[in-house]
Amino acid sequence: MSQIKAIYPGSFDPVTYGHLDVIHRAARMFDEVTVCVLYNKAKKTSLFSVDERVKMLEDVTRDIPNVRVDSYYGLLIDYADKIGAHVSIRGLRAVTDFEYELQIAQTNKLLSHGRVDTVFLTTSLEYAYLSSSSVKEIASFNGDISVCVPPEIEQKVREKYNAINAGKSGDTK
């Protein structure tokens, strides 16, 4: 019997409890889940490099035996072919996410000639409000992100913003 491999692609900048909720649930559904940090041209600035995001994801998923973490530059369907995956996992927080995610799912299905299907997992209610963007916004103002991300991720986000703010304090206007 062949194993069912799935990919959970995203920017994960940074990984949140919402992402981890989807990862844990997908790991129960599929034999192998590859969490894939995709290089995203649409996102002009990232807080963390792709390598930093991969490392953070490896740290917070190390106790899930059927999850592996990778990165990829290119089309998701090409990566799916490379690793033999036929399922893409996408999390949905709200109805507003659905239209965008549906377009991506349909495009991937078309470009893959039907080889890649998308499974949508609705975010657990306690994480429906949560996004990496909101975490970064809160953290940029030194707000409490402990309810949004695991402690080791919170520390890395704080360190990153401390470094950014230290650089700004040296600026003269």
Tab-separated table of C-alpha atoms in Angstrom:
chain	number	residue	atom	x	y	z
A	1	MET	CA	0.000	0.000	0.000
A	2	SER	CA	1.402	3.395	-0.952
A	3	GLN	CA	1.755	6.201	1.511
A	4	ILE	CA	-0.234	9.384	1.128
A	5	LYS	CA	2.085	12.380	1.174
A	6	ALA	CA	0.851	15.919	1.682
A	7	ILE	CA	2.458	19.339	1.498
A	8	TYR	CA	1.538	22.231	3.752
A	9	PRO	CA	3.022	25.238	1.925
A	10	GLY	CA	3.267	28.753	3.260
A	11	SER	CA	5.506	31.608	4.264
A	12	PHE	CA	5.357	30.878	8.033
A	13	ASP	CA	6.846	34.281	8.861
A	14	PRO	CA	6.672	33.454	11.756
A	15	VAL	CA	5.008	30.108	12.466
A	16	THR	CA	1.976	30.558	14.746
A	17	TYR	CA	-0.183	28.342	16.927
A	18	GLY	CA	-2.699	28.392	14.057
A	19	HIS	CA	-0.116	26.887	11.711
A	20	LEU	CA	0.800	24.282	14.311
A	21	ASP	CA	-2.858	23.370	14.763
A	22	VAL	CA	-3.113	22.650	11.027
A	23	ILE	CA	0.190	20.728	11.041
A	24	HIS	CA	-0.898	18.482	13.930
A	25	ARG	CA	-4.268	17.778	12.336
A	26	ALA	CA	-2.751	17.084	8.900
A	27	ALA	CA	-0.212	14.734	10.505
A	28	ARG	CA	-3.107	12.644	11.830
A	29	MET	CA	-4.699	12.497	8.367
A	30	PHE	CA	-1.708	11.720	6.146
A	31	ASP	CA	1.223	9.328	6.269
A	32	GLU	CA	3.747	12.085	5.661
A	33	VAL	CA	3.367	15.866	5.797
A	34	THR	CA	6.033	18.152	4.400
A	35	VAL	CA	5.773	21.670	5.725
A	36	CYS	CA	7.284	23.701	2.924
A	37	VAL	CA	8.446	27.277	3.248
A	38	LEU	CA	7.887	28.685	-0.207
A	39	TYR	CA	9.851	31.634	-1.508
A	40	ASN	CA	7.045	34.107	-2.103
A	41	LYS	CA	7.696	36.876	-4.634
A	42	ALA	CA	4.419	38.569	-3.662
A	43	LYS	CA	5.645	39.226	-0.129
A	44	LYS	CA	8.166	42.008	-0.502
A	45	THR	CA	9.645	41.907	2.977
A	46	SER	CA	9.958	39.054	5.400
A	47	LEU	CA	10.915	39.274	9.037
A	48	PHE	CA	12.879	36.008	8.891
A	49	SER	CA	14.946	34.467	6.116
A	50	VAL	CA	13.719	31.228	4.568
A	51	ASP	CA	16.489	29.324	6.374
A	52	GLU	CA	15.460	30.854	9.716
A	53	ARG	CA	11.827	29.893	9.111
A	54	VAL	CA	12.799	26.329	8.207
A	55	LYS	CA	14.844	26.046	11.413
A	56	MET	CA	11.994	27.435	13.544
A	57	LEU	CA	9.529	24.999	11.977
A	58	GLU	CA	11.926	22.102	12.538
A	59	ASP	CA	12.201	23.114	16.196
A	60	VAL	CA	8.450	23.316	16.838
A	61	THR	CA	7.568	20.142	14.891
A	62	ARG	CA	10.428	17.924	16.089
A	63	ASP	CA	8.018	15.813	18.181
A	64	ILE	CA	5.750	14.949	15.230
A	65	PRO	CA	7.364	11.889	13.629
A	66	ASN	CA	5.669	12.054	10.218
A	67	VAL	CA	6.346	15.773	9.633
A	68	ARG	CA	9.368	17.059	7.800
A	69	VAL	CA	10.280	20.627	6.888
A	70	ASP	CA	11.759	21.901	3.645
A	71	SER	CA	11.884	24.993	1.440
A	72	TYR	CA	11.336	25.471	-2.254
A	73	TYR	CA	11.552	28.160	-4.880
A	74	GLY	CA	9.157	27.589	-7.747
A	75	LEU	CA	5.733	26.191	-8.397
A	76	LEU	CA	4.113	24.064	-5.713
A	77	ILE	CA	3.144	21.439	-8.275
A	78	ASP	CA	6.782	20.998	-9.310
A	79	TYR	CA	7.767	20.485	-5.687
A	80	ALA	CA	4.874	18.038	-5.239
A	81	ASP	CA	6.169	16.015	-8.201
A	82	LYS	CA	9.693	16.112	-6.763
A	83	ILE	CA	8.634	14.549	-3.445
A	84	GLY	CA	5.747	12.405	-4.729
A	85	ALA	CA	2.966	14.295	-2.959
A	86	HIS	CA	-0.561	14.499	-4.334
A	87	VAL	CA	-2.209	16.628	-1.640
A	88	SER	CA	-1.768	20.270	-0.735
A	89	ILE	CA	-3.008	21.353	2.703
A	90	ARG	CA	-4.428	24.841	3.135
A	91	GLY	CA	-5.786	26.398	6.293
A	92	LEU	CA	-8.884	28.570	6.218
A	93	ARG	CA	-9.477	31.109	8.981
A	94	ALA	CA	-12.532	32.830	7.566
A	95	VAL	CA	-14.767	32.960	4.526
A	96	THR	CA	-12.581	35.766	3.200
A	97	ASP	CA	-9.679	33.289	2.849
A	98	PHE	CA	-11.754	30.868	0.794
A	99	GLU	CA	-11.974	32.734	-2.519
A	100	TYR	CA	-8.219	33.302	-2.674
A	101	GLU	CA	-7.393	29.742	-1.580
A	102	LEU	CA	-9.939	28.249	-3.998
A	103	GLN	CA	-8.292	30.050	-6.925
A	104	ILE	CA	-4.901	28.674	-5.912
A	105	ALA	CA	-6.321	25.168	-5.497
A	106	GLN	CA	-7.983	25.262	-8.905
A	107	THR	CA	-4.840	26.615	-10.561
A	108	ASN	CA	-2.677	23.902	-8.953
A	109	LYS	CA	-5.168	21.239	-10.055
A	110	LEU	CA	-5.087	22.576	-13.622
A	111	LEU	CA	-1.303	22.978	-13.829
A	112	SER	CA	-0.689	19.555	-12.291
A	113	HIS	CA	-3.109	17.916	-14.760
A	114	GLY	CA	-5.126	16.644	-11.813
A	115	ARG	CA	-2.191	15.189	-9.871
A	116	VAL	CA	-2.451	17.623	-6.925
A	117	ASP	CA	-5.635	18.013	-4.915
A	118	THR	CA	-6.119	20.544	-2.141
A	119	VAL	CA	-7.551	19.734	1.271
A	120	PHE	CA	-8.854	22.705	3.220
A	121	LEU	CA	-8.672	22.555	7.000
A	122	THR	CA	-10.677	25.148	8.836
A	123	THR	CA	-8.692	26.726	11.611
A	124	SER	CA	-9.743	25.811	15.125
A	125	LEU	CA	-11.863	28.592	16.597
A	126	GLU	CA	-9.251	29.656	19.139
A	127	TYR	CA	-6.890	30.521	16.263
A	128	ALA	CA	-9.333	31.989	13.737
A	129	TYR	CA	-8.084	35.531	14.393
A	130	LEU	CA	-4.423	34.622	14.098
A	131	SER	CA	-2.073	35.455	11.239
A	132	SER	CA	1.662	35.917	10.917
A	133	SER	CA	1.004	39.502	9.851
A	134	SER	CA	-0.923	40.264	13.038
A	135	VAL	CA	1.824	38.663	15.141
A	136	LYS	CA	4.423	40.889	13.473
A	137	GLU	CA	2.254	43.976	13.928
A	138	ILE	CA	1.724	43.280	17.642
A	139	ALA	CA	5.398	42.452	18.181
A	140	SER	CA	6.558	45.580	16.355
A	141	PHE	CA	4.853	47.602	19.107
A	142	ASN	CA	6.248	45.327	21.833
A	143	GLY	CA	2.826	43.773	22.466
A	144	ASP	CA	2.200	40.369	24.027
A	145	ILE	CA	2.416	37.622	21.390
A	146	SER	CA	2.669	34.737	23.858
A	147	VAL	CA	-0.878	33.613	23.006
A	148	CYS	CA	-0.003	33.568	19.301
A	149	VAL	CA	3.275	31.670	19.045
A	150	PRO	CA	5.262	29.052	21.004
A	151	PRO	CA	7.791	30.452	23.515
A	152	GLU	CA	10.845	29.690	21.344
A	153	ILE	CA	9.260	31.545	18.421
A	154	GLU	CA	8.280	34.469	20.651
A	155	GLN	CA	11.910	34.780	21.729
A	156	LYS	CA	13.131	34.811	18.124
A	157	VAL	CA	10.531	37.408	17.111
A	158	ARG	CA	11.544	39.598	20.075
A	159	GLU	CA	15.234	39.251	19.195
A	160	LYS	CA	14.532	40.196	15.579
A	161	TYR	CA	12.537	43.310	16.525
A	162	ASN	CA	15.115	44.305	19.145
A	163	ALA	CA	17.778	44.173	16.423
A	164	ILE	CA	15.578	46.167	14.025
A	165	ASN	CA	14.799	48.776	16.686
A	166	ALA	CA	18.449	49.015	17.720
A	167	GLY	CA	19.295	49.797	14.100
A	168	LYS	CA	16.614	52.497	13.983
A	169	SER	CA	17.815	54.123	17.199
A	170	GLY	CA	21.151	54.740	15.515
A	171	ASP	CA	19.436	56.668	12.699
A	172	THR	CA	19.565	60.434	12.815
A	173	LYS	CA	16.966	62.642	11.267
